[in-house]
mmCIF file of C-alpha atoms in Angstrom:
data_model
loop_
_atom_site.group_PDB
_atom_site.id
_atom_site.type_symbol
_atom_site.label_atom_id
_atom_site.label_comp_id
_atom_site.label_asym_id
_atom_site.label_seq_id
_atom_site.Cartn_x
_atom_site.Cartn_y
_atom_site.Cartn_z
ATOM 1 C CA MET A 1 31.097 14.436 -83.775
ATOM 2 C CA ALA A 2 33.966 12.033 -83.054
ATOM 3 C CA ASN A 3 33.852 8.881 -84.956
ATOM 4 C CA ARG A 4 34.455 6.452 -82.089
ATOM 5 C CA ILE A 5 32.999 6.423 -78.621
ATOM 6 C CA THR A 6 34.085 4.044 -75.801
ATOM 7 C CA LEU A 7 31.639 1.395 -74.162
ATOM 8 C CA GLU A 8 32.036 0.166 -70.720
ATOM 9 C CA VAL A 9 30.129 -3.112 -70.789
ATOM 10 C CA THR A 10 29.886 -5.530 -67.837
ATOM 11 C CA ARG A 11 31.231 -8.774 -67.992
ATOM 12 C CA TYR A 12 30.625 -11.719 -65.714
ATOM 13 C CA ASN A 13 31.102 -15.391 -66.418
ATOM 14 C CA PRO A 14 29.917 -17.790 -64.017
ATOM 15 C CA ALA A 15 32.212 -20.387 -64.917
ATOM 16 C CA HIS A 16 35.367 -18.434 -63.691
ATOM 17 C CA ASP A 17 34.314 -15.130 -62.534
ATOM 18 C CA GLU A 18 33.423 -14.301 -58.695
ATOM 19 C CA LYS A 19 31.785 -11.457 -59.736
ATOM 20 C CA PRO A 20 30.830 -8.900 -62.618
ATOM 21 C CA ARG A 21 33.715 -6.578 -63.793
ATOM 22 C CA PRO A 22 33.559 -4.026 -66.732
ATOM 23 C CA ASP A 23 35.426 -4.100 -69.910
ATOM 24 C CA THR A 24 35.764 -1.761 -72.303
ATOM 25 C CA TYR A 25 35.286 -1.562 -75.903
ATOM 26 C CA GLU A 26 35.659 1.534 -78.781
ATOM 27 C CA VAL A 27 33.015 1.090 -81.427
ATOM 28 C CA PRO A 28 32.213 3.365 -84.282
ATOM 29 C CA LEU A 29 30.084 6.297 -83.494
ATOM 30 C CA ARG A 30 27.554 6.632 -86.173
ATOM 31 C CA LYS A 31 24.400 9.105 -86.007
ATOM 32 C CA GLU A 32 21.782 6.578 -86.632
ATOM 33 C CA TRP A 33 23.243 3.679 -84.103
ATOM 34 C CA VAL A 34 21.657 2.725 -80.638
ATOM 35 C CA VAL A 35 23.302 1.377 -77.958
ATOM 36 C CA LEU A 36 21.966 -2.030 -79.052
ATOM 37 C CA ASP A 37 23.889 -1.664 -82.457
ATOM 38 C CA ALA A 38 27.019 -1.191 -80.627
ATOM 39 C CA LEU A 39 26.523 -4.142 -78.421
ATOM 40 C CA ASN A 40 26.108 -6.173 -81.358
ATOM 41 C CA TYR A 41 29.102 -4.543 -83.324
ATOM 42 C CA ILE A 42 31.330 -5.897 -80.158
ATOM 43 C CA LYS A 43 29.865 -9.160 -80.527
ATOM 44 C CA ASP A 44 30.514 -9.365 -84.470
ATOM 45 C CA HIS A 45 33.976 -7.645 -84.415
ATOM 46 C CA LEU A 46 35.459 -7.351 -80.860
ATOM 47 C CA ASP A 47 34.545 -10.221 -79.018
ATOM 48 C CA GLY A 48 31.815 -12.444 -79.801
ATOM 49 C CA SER A 49 31.837 -14.293 -75.932
ATOM 50 C CA LEU A 50 29.728 -10.947 -75.382
ATOM 51 C CA SER A 51 26.271 -12.381 -74.060
ATOM 52 C CA PHE A 52 23.019 -9.970 -74.286
ATOM 53 C CA ARG A 53 19.259 -10.619 -75.277
ATOM 54 C CA TRP A 54 17.559 -9.025 -78.044
ATOM 55 C CA SER A 55 15.098 -9.575 -80.566
ATOM 56 C CA CYS A 56 13.109 -6.964 -82.431
ATOM 57 C CA ARG A 57 15.224 -4.082 -82.660
ATOM 58 C CA MET A 58 12.141 -1.884 -82.361
ATOM 59 C CA GLY A 59 10.996 -1.433 -78.736
ATOM 60 C CA VAL A 60 8.227 -4.056 -79.009
ATOM 61 C CA CYS A 61 9.536 -7.261 -77.971
ATOM 62 C CA GLY A 62 10.952 -5.903 -74.189
ATOM 63 C CA SER A 63 14.153 -8.149 -74.452
ATOM 64 C CA CYS A 64 17.233 -5.769 -74.680
ATOM 65 C CA GLY A 65 16.145 -3.975 -71.286
ATOM 66 C CA MET A 66 20.085 -2.659 -69.700
ATOM 67 C CA MET A 67 21.484 -0.132 -67.648
ATOM 68 C CA VAL A 68 22.595 2.606 -69.540
ATOM 69 C CA ASN A 69 24.852 5.235 -67.507
ATOM 70 C CA GLY A 70 22.528 3.942 -64.801
ATOM 71 C CA VAL A 71 19.701 4.407 -66.267
ATOM 72 C CA PRO A 72 16.969 1.607 -67.221
ATOM 73 C CA LYS A 73 16.752 1.836 -71.114
ATOM 74 C CA LEU A 74 15.486 -0.377 -73.864
ATOM 75 C CA THR A 75 19.132 -0.131 -75.778
ATOM 76 C CA CYS A 76 17.225 -0.626 -79.251
ATOM 77 C CA ALA A 77 15.398 2.711 -78.228
ATOM 78 C CA THR A 78 18.422 4.839 -76.869
ATOM 79 C CA PHE A 79 20.862 6.532 -79.504
ATOM 80 C CA LEU A 80 24.167 6.365 -78.853
ATOM 81 C CA SER A 81 24.972 9.776 -80.152
ATOM 82 C CA ASP A 82 22.956 11.281 -77.098
ATOM 83 C CA TYR A 83 25.892 10.219 -74.954
ATOM 84 C CA ALA A 84 28.933 11.217 -76.825
ATOM 85 C CA PRO A 85 31.497 11.555 -76.205
ATOM 86 C CA GLY A 86 31.220 9.418 -73.958
ATOM 87 C CA PRO A 87 32.200 6.702 -72.146
ATOM 88 C CA VAL A 88 28.879 4.941 -72.215
ATOM 89 C CA ARG A 89 28.430 2.406 -69.270
ATOM 90 C CA VAL A 90 26.451 -0.373 -70.064
ATOM 91 C CA GLU A 91 25.442 -3.024 -67.215
ATOM 92 C CA PRO A 92 22.847 -5.618 -66.641
ATOM 93 C CA MET A 93 19.293 -4.684 -65.214
ATOM 94 C CA SER A 94 19.640 -3.809 -61.766
ATOM 95 C CA HIS A 95 17.786 -5.600 -59.131
ATOM 96 C CA PHE A 96 17.508 -8.993 -61.031
ATOM 97 C CA PRO A 97 20.448 -11.819 -60.640
ATOM 98 C CA VAL A 98 23.103 -11.829 -63.264
ATOM 99 C CA LEU A 99 23.583 -14.913 -65.477
ATOM 100 C CA ARG A 100 26.291 -13.964 -67.754
ATOM 101 C CA ASP A 101 27.391 -10.697 -69.148
ATOM 102 C CA LEU A 102 23.964 -8.567 -69.568
ATOM 103 C CA VAL A 103 21.808 -11.646 -69.051
ATOM 104 C CA VAL A 104 19.824 -11.319 -66.256
ATOM 105 C CA ASP A 105 17.478 -14.049 -64.554
ATOM 106 C CA THR A 106 13.704 -12.957 -64.992
ATOM 107 C CA SER A 107 12.088 -16.080 -63.449
ATOM 108 C CA ASP A 108 11.006 -14.176 -60.046
ATOM 109 C CA PHE A 109 9.264 -11.648 -62.509
ATOM 110 C CA LEU A 110 7.591 -13.981 -64.764
ATOM 111 C CA VAL A 111 6.390 -16.026 -61.037
ATOM 112 C CA LYS A 112 4.758 -12.611 -60.247
ATOM 113 C CA LEU A 113 3.183 -11.689 -63.052
ATOM 114 C CA ALA A 114 1.085 -15.227 -63.376
ATOM 115 C CA LYS A 115 0.220 -14.418 -59.701
ATOM 116 C CA SER A 116 -1.496 -11.414 -60.286
ATOM 117 C CA LYS A 117 -3.906 -13.770 -62.732
ATOM 118 C CA PRO A 118 -3.153 -11.191 -65.903
ATOM 119 C CA TRP A 119 -6.019 -12.610 -68.480
ATOM 120 C CA ILE A 120 -9.695 -12.469 -68.803
ATOM 121 C CA ILE A 121 -11.499 -14.365 -65.665
ATOM 122 C CA ARG A 122 -15.099 -15.169 -66.779
ATOM 123 C CA LYS A 123 -17.327 -16.583 -63.668
ATOM 124 C CA VAL A 124 -20.206 -16.852 -66.437
ATOM 125 C CA GLU A 125 -18.899 -17.831 -70.172
ATOM 126 C CA LYS A 126 -21.344 -16.789 -73.159
ATOM 127 C CA PRO A 127 -21.916 -19.254 -75.647
ATOM 128 C CA LEU A 128 -19.186 -19.737 -78.430
ATOM 129 C CA ASP A 129 -21.266 -17.797 -81.144
ATOM 130 C CA GLU A 130 -22.011 -14.750 -79.187
ATOM 131 C CA GLU A 131 -19.424 -11.927 -78.894
ATOM 132 C CA TYR A 132 -18.470 -9.528 -76.015
ATOM 133 C CA PHE A 133 -18.766 -6.141 -77.003
ATOM 134 C CA GLN A 134 -16.803 -3.361 -75.494
ATOM 135 C CA THR A 135 -17.333 0.489 -76.392
ATOM 136 C CA PRO A 136 -14.551 2.903 -77.008
ATOM 137 C CA GLU A 137 -15.038 4.521 -73.650
ATOM 138 C CA GLN A 138 -14.767 0.783 -72.264
ATOM 139 C CA MET A 139 -11.562 -0.075 -73.960
ATOM 140 C CA ASP A 140 -9.898 3.619 -72.973
ATOM 141 C CA ALA A 141 -10.488 2.419 -69.068
ATOM 142 C CA TYR A 142 -7.624 0.006 -69.640
ATOM 143 C CA LYS A 143 -5.894 0.592 -72.755
ATOM 144 C CA GLN A 144 -2.902 2.444 -71.170
ATOM 145 C CA PHE A 145 -1.856 -0.671 -68.993
ATOM 146 C CA SER A 146 -2.420 -2.954 -71.750
ATOM 147 C CA MET A 147 0.278 -1.341 -73.746
ATOM 148 C CA CYS A 148 3.275 -3.297 -71.352
ATOM 149 C CA ILE A 149 5.721 -4.986 -73.413
ATOM 150 C CA ASN A 150 7.108 -6.942 -69.772
ATOM 151 C CA CYS A 151 10.561 -5.574 -70.732
ATOM 152 C CA MET A 152 11.009 -5.308 -66.745
ATOM 153 C CA LEU A 153 12.787 -1.692 -66.864
ATOM 154 C CA CYS A 154 10.565 -0.797 -64.042
ATOM 155 C CA TYR A 155 11.735 -3.318 -61.808
ATOM 156 C CA ALA A 156 15.332 -2.297 -62.614
ATOM 157 C CA ALA A 157 14.043 1.418 -61.297
ATOM 158 C CA CYS A 158 12.115 0.726 -58.275
ATOM 159 C CA PRO A 159 14.095 0.789 -55.419
ATOM 160 C CA VAL A 160 11.664 -1.357 -53.151
ATOM 161 C CA TYR A 161 11.945 -4.133 -55.382
ATOM 162 C CA GLY A 162 15.454 -3.527 -54.889
ATOM 163 C CA LEU A 163 15.436 -3.810 -51.422
ATOM 164 C CA ASP A 164 12.554 -6.276 -50.695
ATOM 165 C CA SER A 165 12.298 -9.008 -53.644
ATOM 166 C CA LEU A 166 9.041 -9.976 -51.991
ATOM 167 C CA PHE A 167 7.355 -7.018 -53.717
ATOM 168 C CA SER A 168 4.645 -7.714 -56.309
ATOM 169 C CA GLY A 169 6.285 -4.943 -58.283
ATOM 170 C CA PRO A 170 5.145 -2.533 -60.847
ATOM 171 C CA ALA A 171 4.576 -4.140 -64.089
ATOM 172 C CA ALA A 172 2.618 -6.744 -62.746
ATOM 173 C CA ILE A 173 0.661 -4.943 -60.846
ATOM 174 C CA ALA A 174 -0.190 -2.774 -63.903
ATOM 175 C CA LEU A 175 -1.154 -5.578 -65.617
ATOM 176 C CA ALA A 176 -3.618 -7.296 -63.082
ATOM 177 C CA GLN A 177 -5.227 -3.584 -63.247
ATOM 178 C CA ARG A 178 -5.516 -3.853 -66.821
ATOM 179 C CA TYR A 179 -7.785 -6.808 -66.607
ATOM 180 C CA ASN A 180 -9.522 -5.252 -63.471
ATOM 181 C CA LEU A 181 -10.622 -2.772 -65.248
ATOM 182 C CA ASP A 182 -11.336 -4.709 -68.684
ATOM 183 C CA SER A 183 -15.345 -4.708 -68.699
ATOM 184 C CA ARG A 184 -15.299 -8.129 -69.874
ATOM 185 C CA ASP A 185 -13.423 -9.278 -67.033
ATOM 186 C CA GLN A 186 -15.044 -10.881 -63.960
ATOM 187 C CA GLY A 187 -11.990 -11.799 -62.045
ATOM 188 C CA ALA A 188 -11.253 -8.858 -59.957
ATOM 189 C CA SER A 189 -12.049 -10.623 -56.400
ATOM 190 C CA ASP A 190 -9.987 -13.247 -57.492
ATOM 191 C CA ARG A 191 -6.927 -10.672 -58.067
ATOM 192 C CA LEU A 192 -7.895 -8.649 -54.485
ATOM 193 C CA ASP A 193 -5.891 -11.119 -51.909
ATOM 194 C CA ILE A 194 -2.819 -11.118 -54.006
ATOM 195 C CA LEU A 195 -2.657 -7.222 -55.069
ATOM 196 C CA SER A 196 -4.009 -6.313 -51.750
ATOM 197 C CA HIS A 197 -1.302 -8.153 -49.680
ATOM 198 C CA HIS A 198 1.345 -6.108 -47.835
ATOM 199 C CA GLU A 199 4.125 -7.324 -50.558
ATOM 200 C CA GLY A 200 1.429 -6.174 -53.485
ATOM 201 C CA ILE A 201 0.304 -2.721 -53.584
ATOM 202 C CA TRP A 202 0.883 -1.933 -49.851
ATOM 203 C CA GLY A 203 4.673 -2.326 -50.369
ATOM 204 C CA CYS A 204 4.714 0.681 -52.810
ATOM 205 C CA THR A 205 6.200 3.756 -51.444
ATOM 206 C CA PHE A 206 5.417 5.912 -54.850
ATOM 207 C CA VAL A 207 8.787 6.447 -55.647
ATOM 208 C CA GLY A 208 7.117 7.045 -59.359
ATOM 209 C CA GLU A 209 10.281 5.971 -61.116
ATOM 210 C CA CYS A 210 8.928 3.102 -62.805
ATOM 211 C CA THR A 211 6.865 5.129 -64.547
ATOM 212 C CA GLN A 212 9.215 7.779 -65.763
ATOM 213 C CA VAL A 213 11.563 4.778 -66.775
ATOM 214 C CA CYS A 214 8.670 2.748 -69.001
ATOM 215 C CA PRO A 215 9.237 2.823 -72.672
ATOM 216 C CA LYS A 216 5.381 2.616 -73.594
ATOM 217 C CA ASN A 217 4.155 5.328 -71.095
ATOM 218 C CA VAL A 218 2.058 2.739 -69.286
ATOM 219 C CA ASP A 219 2.535 4.463 -66.035
ATOM 220 C CA PRO A 220 2.582 1.740 -63.777
ATOM 221 C CA ALA A 221 2.841 4.128 -60.698
ATOM 222 C CA ALA A 222 -0.641 5.335 -61.193
ATOM 223 C CA ALA A 223 -2.320 1.715 -62.047
ATOM 224 C CA ILE A 224 -1.019 0.940 -58.260
ATOM 225 C CA GLN A 225 -2.230 4.326 -56.717
ATOM 226 C CA GLN A 226 -5.260 3.777 -58.416
ATOM 227 C CA TYR A 227 -5.781 0.233 -57.107
ATOM 228 C CA LYS A 228 -4.849 1.319 -53.463
ATOM 229 C CA LEU A 229 -7.801 3.419 -53.684
ATOM 230 C CA THR A 230 -9.883 0.387 -54.728
ATOM 231 C CA ALA A 231 -8.673 -1.700 -52.115
ATOM 232 C CA THR A 232 -9.273 0.857 -49.521
ATOM 233 C CA MET A 233 -13.076 0.820 -50.564
ATOM 234 C CA GLU A 234 -13.337 -3.124 -50.682
ATOM 235 C CA TRP A 235 -11.904 -3.329 -47.559
ATOM 236 C CA LEU A 236 -14.410 -0.478 -46.071
ATOM 237 C CA LYS A 237 -17.157 -2.483 -47.948
ATOM 238 C CA ALA A 238 -16.070 -5.430 -46.210
ATOM 239 C CA LEU A 239 -16.027 -3.649 -42.640
ATOM 240 C CA VAL A 240 -19.456 -1.982 -43.198
ATOM 241 C CA LEU A 241 -21.699 -4.143 -44.926
ATOM 242 C CA PRO A 242 -23.184 -7.411 -43.591
ATOM 243 C CA ARG A 243 -21.027 -10.439 -44.996
ATOM 244 C CA GLY A 244 -22.481 -11.643 -48.702
ATOM 245 C CA ALA A 245 -23.391 -8.504 -49.337
ATOM 246 C CA GLU A 246 -22.423 -7.149 -52.853
ATOM 247 C CA MET B 1 24.512 -15.435 -52.918
ATOM 248 C CA ASN B 2 25.584 -18.076 -55.788
ATOM 249 C CA ASN B 3 24.020 -21.547 -55.667
ATOM 250 C CA PRO B 4 25.650 -23.708 -57.844
ATOM 251 C CA THR B 5 23.696 -26.888 -58.862
ATOM 252 C CA GLU B 6 23.754 -29.181 -61.345
ATOM 253 C CA TYR B 7 21.183 -28.278 -63.203
ATOM 254 C CA LEU B 8 20.514 -24.524 -62.546
ATOM 255 C CA PRO B 9 23.169 -21.674 -63.762
ATOM 256 C CA ARG B 10 25.090 -19.854 -61.033
ATOM 257 C CA SER B 11 23.806 -16.250 -60.726
ATOM 258 C CA TYR B 12 25.139 -13.179 -59.138
ATOM 259 C CA HIS B 13 22.998 -11.165 -56.819
ATOM 260 C CA THR B 14 23.928 -7.442 -56.381
ATOM 261 C CA ARG B 15 23.332 -6.199 -53.171
ATOM 262 C CA VAL B 16 21.408 -2.748 -53.365
ATOM 263 C CA SER B 17 23.714 -0.220 -51.482
ATOM 264 C CA THR B 18 22.499 1.500 -48.071
ATOM 265 C CA TYR B 19 23.016 4.701 -50.171
ATOM 266 C CA TRP B 20 20.860 3.690 -53.329
ATOM 267 C CA TRP B 21 18.651 6.905 -52.729
ATOM 268 C CA LEU B 22 22.171 8.885 -53.725
ATOM 269 C CA ALA B 23 22.461 7.416 -56.766
ATOM 270 C CA ARG B 24 19.920 9.333 -58.933
ATOM 271 C CA TRP B 25 18.430 12.651 -58.134
ATOM 272 C CA ALA B 26 14.868 11.670 -58.603
ATOM 273 C CA TYR B 27 15.696 9.281 -55.444
ATOM 274 C CA VAL B 28 17.134 12.211 -53.668
ATOM 275 C CA LYS B 29 13.915 14.123 -54.369
ATOM 276 C CA PHE B 30 11.639 11.155 -52.890
ATOM 277 C CA ILE B 31 13.687 10.784 -49.701
ATOM 278 C CA LEU B 32 13.299 14.667 -49.336
ATOM 279 C CA ARG B 33 9.646 14.194 -49.968
ATOM 280 C CA GLU B 34 9.344 11.281 -47.114
ATOM 281 C CA ALA B 35 11.548 12.930 -44.918
ATOM 282 C CA SER B 36 9.460 16.226 -45.368
ATOM 283 C CA SER B 37 6.813 14.332 -42.907
ATOM 284 C CA VAL B 38 8.999 14.870 -39.658
ATOM 285 C CA PHE B 39 8.974 18.641 -40.311
ATOM 286 C CA VAL B 40 4.819 18.268 -41.051
ATOM 287 C CA ALA B 41 4.718 16.554 -37.703
ATOM 288 C CA TRP B 42 6.819 19.297 -35.991
ATOM 289 C CA ILE B 43 4.483 22.441 -37.673
ATOM 290 C CA VAL B 44 1.477 20.431 -35.968
ATOM 291 C CA VAL B 45 3.562 20.100 -32.567
ATOM 292 C CA VAL B 46 3.971 23.832 -32.718
ATOM 293 C CA THR B 47 0.679 24.521 -33.561
ATOM 294 C CA LEU B 48 -0.843 22.435 -30.950
ATOM 295 C CA LEU B 49 1.676 24.063 -28.545
ATOM 296 C CA GLN B 50 -0.176 27.701 -29.745
ATOM 297 C CA ILE B 51 -3.532 26.755 -29.414
ATOM 298 C CA ARG B 52 -2.834 25.213 -26.300
ATOM 299 C CA ALA B 53 -1.007 28.674 -25.007
ATOM 300 C CA LEU B 54 -4.277 30.234 -26.441
ATOM 301 C CA THR B 55 -6.846 28.374 -24.252
ATOM 302 C CA ARG B 56 -4.331 29.416 -21.322
ATOM 303 C CA GLY B 57 -4.941 33.325 -21.606
ATOM 304 C CA PRO B 58 -2.728 35.770 -23.189
ATOM 305 C CA ALA B 59 0.690 35.858 -20.520
ATOM 306 C CA ASP B 60 0.971 32.105 -21.678
ATOM 307 C CA TYR B 61 0.476 32.777 -25.334
ATOM 308 C CA ALA B 62 3.296 36.011 -25.382
ATOM 309 C CA GLU B 63 5.439 33.451 -23.440
ATOM 310 C CA LEU B 64 5.070 30.541 -26.085
ATOM 311 C CA GLN B 65 5.518 33.414 -28.860
ATOM 312 C CA ASN B 66 8.616 34.934 -27.269
ATOM 313 C CA SER B 67 10.559 31.443 -26.974
ATOM 314 C CA LEU B 68 9.727 30.717 -30.742
ATOM 315 C CA ARG B 69 11.477 33.682 -31.585
ATOM 316 C CA SER B 70 14.937 32.000 -30.636
ATOM 317 C CA PRO B 71 17.580 31.728 -33.398
ATOM 318 C CA LEU B 72 17.462 28.246 -33.427
ATOM 319 C CA LEU B 73 13.785 27.762 -33.296
ATOM 320 C CA LEU B 74 13.299 30.473 -36.281
ATOM 321 C CA THR B 75 15.911 28.388 -38.502
ATOM 322 C CA LEU B 76 14.159 25.367 -37.582
ATOM 323 C CA ASN B 77 10.665 26.698 -38.627
ATOM 324 C CA ALA B 78 11.960 28.059 -41.906
ATOM 325 C CA VAL B 79 13.616 24.967 -42.986
ATOM 326 C CA SER B 80 9.967 23.366 -41.749
ATOM 327 C CA LEU B 81 8.064 25.757 -44.077
ATOM 328 C CA ALA B 82 10.503 24.971 -47.037
ATOM 329 C CA PHE B 83 9.795 21.387 -46.143
ATOM 330 C CA VAL B 84 5.977 21.706 -45.882
ATOM 331 C CA ILE B 85 5.695 23.396 -49.231
ATOM 332 C CA PHE B 86 7.739 21.283 -51.059
ATOM 333 C CA HIS B 87 5.455 18.102 -49.267
ATOM 334 C CA ALA B 88 1.869 20.055 -50.603
ATOM 335 C CA VAL B 89 3.704 20.828 -53.983
ATOM 336 C CA THR B 90 4.891 17.029 -54.459
ATOM 337 C CA TRP B 91 1.724 15.891 -53.423
ATOM 338 C CA PHE B 92 -0.378 17.924 -55.373
ATOM 339 C CA ASN B 93 1.285 17.092 -58.420
ATOM 340 C CA LEU B 94 1.201 13.491 -57.371
ATOM 341 C CA ALA B 95 -2.953 13.358 -57.139
ATOM 342 C CA PRO B 96 -3.913 13.352 -60.750
ATOM 343 C CA LYS B 97 -2.173 9.982 -60.388
ATOM 344 C CA ALA B 98 -4.549 8.261 -57.957
ATOM 345 C CA MET B 99 -7.467 9.978 -59.279
ATOM 346 C CA VAL B 100 -8.804 8.756 -62.509
ATOM 347 C CA ILE B 101 -12.330 11.269 -63.056
ATOM 348 C CA ARG B 102 -14.459 10.914 -66.292
ATOM 349 C CA LEU B 103 -16.593 13.256 -67.741
ATOM 350 C CA ARG B 104 -18.682 12.715 -70.689
ATOM 351 C CA GLY B 105 -16.531 10.028 -71.485
ATOM 352 C CA LYS B 106 -13.317 11.548 -71.389
ATOM 353 C CA ARG B 107 -10.806 11.292 -69.018
ATOM 354 C CA LEU B 108 -9.644 14.945 -66.978
ATOM 355 C CA SER B 109 -6.345 15.888 -67.685
ATOM 356 C CA SER B 110 -3.703 16.040 -65.005
ATOM 357 C CA LEU B 111 -4.087 19.652 -64.686
ATOM 358 C CA ALA B 112 -7.612 19.783 -64.165
ATOM 359 C CA ILE B 113 -7.256 17.543 -61.103
ATOM 360 C CA ALA B 114 -3.961 19.240 -59.820
ATOM 361 C CA ALA B 115 -5.413 23.124 -60.114
ATOM 362 C CA PRO B 116 -8.277 22.602 -57.971
ATOM 363 C CA ASN B 117 -5.696 21.938 -54.921
ATOM 364 C CA TYR B 118 -3.749 24.660 -55.628
ATOM 365 C CA VAL B 119 -6.489 27.101 -55.798
ATOM 366 C CA ALA B 120 -7.938 25.654 -52.845
ATOM 367 C CA TRP B 121 -4.286 26.157 -51.001
ATOM 368 C CA VAL B 122 -4.182 29.999 -52.639
ATOM 369 C CA VAL B 123 -7.974 30.761 -51.089
ATOM 370 C CA ILE B 124 -7.373 29.355 -47.899
ATOM 371 C CA SER B 125 -3.801 30.737 -47.424
ATOM 372 C CA ALA B 126 -5.392 34.165 -48.125
ATOM 373 C CA ALA B 127 -8.666 33.901 -45.941
ATOM 374 C CA ILE B 128 -6.149 33.002 -43.008
ATOM 375 C CA ALA B 129 -3.714 35.907 -44.156
ATOM 376 C CA TRP B 130 -6.991 38.235 -43.956
ATOM 377 C CA ILE B 131 -8.084 37.151 -40.459
ATOM 378 C CA LEU B 132 -4.852 37.604 -39.194
ATOM 379 C CA LEU B 133 -3.504 40.786 -40.985
ATOM 380 C CA ARG B 134 -6.955 42.918 -40.495
ATOM 381 C CA GLY B 135 -6.816 43.823 -37.159
#
């Protein structure tokens, strides 16, 4: 194994750059190094002005998502040696506005996430001294979707979101479904309008790449397809049953 | 579109290229899967024409069959067959994503949901082949 590898890192300074440009850096290639280690090496030893987000270094916080050779990846879980002999292209996540270097503006996702009401909604609250019991089977129904860490790799992989930024996107829908499937939740009808909207689940054309790039095996594509079935049944029910019937 | 304001940072928006679907093999496969619907529609049209010719009698049917033997249509139908098979296989494989079936508290595996589709495909194809080839 060669002991050095070249990184092509996107640089963009909004103060004086018209558009982002690649810059190359040579870093040590160590077996145990991930792409994030290489970026930290650049920041510590080669260019302290390089900006990127990171925090936990263990695939939990979801901050360090970037495009590595064109594919959305958590850079803390992407080994450099897998890209040897290089060069490795590191770019900011696709489909998001770039603020500086590898840092993107995630506001759009955060607004969409809040709109899908990803929290437990109760029509009737139990008294404070009573618990909400849940069987292992009931938990199993939503657990997969609850593993989402909001890293937004699915948005960077989704061509629908890239072409139409109004689309709610994979993670927001998967998280809505996570609460819809929770036996303690009573808010499915509150989420129906926002999910069943043209820019909600029906915007999805089932490319399936959101699921491929998800580092937590959340499978947002499945969440969306399953909700399409639910929304269709709700629509049929509303059509066939008299108004007010449940 | 850059939007410099006093309080918000300027940002760079990249436009998605018209050729985005060539960037990755997975995207190419998706576009092929979507395009396959055109060929599925063509096969439906051919089948409807065949049924119409059948109802009009043996002479009409023979004439249609003869015109379908042109090299152009043979090529088109061969390509269509490939796309229809691709369409069927991709959708059969995607079926487990949309369906969550629980049996005695456990979720049925993807294979258990996809396999019956393939079995039905083989059985129906075999039945049609038997009807067509026996006489």
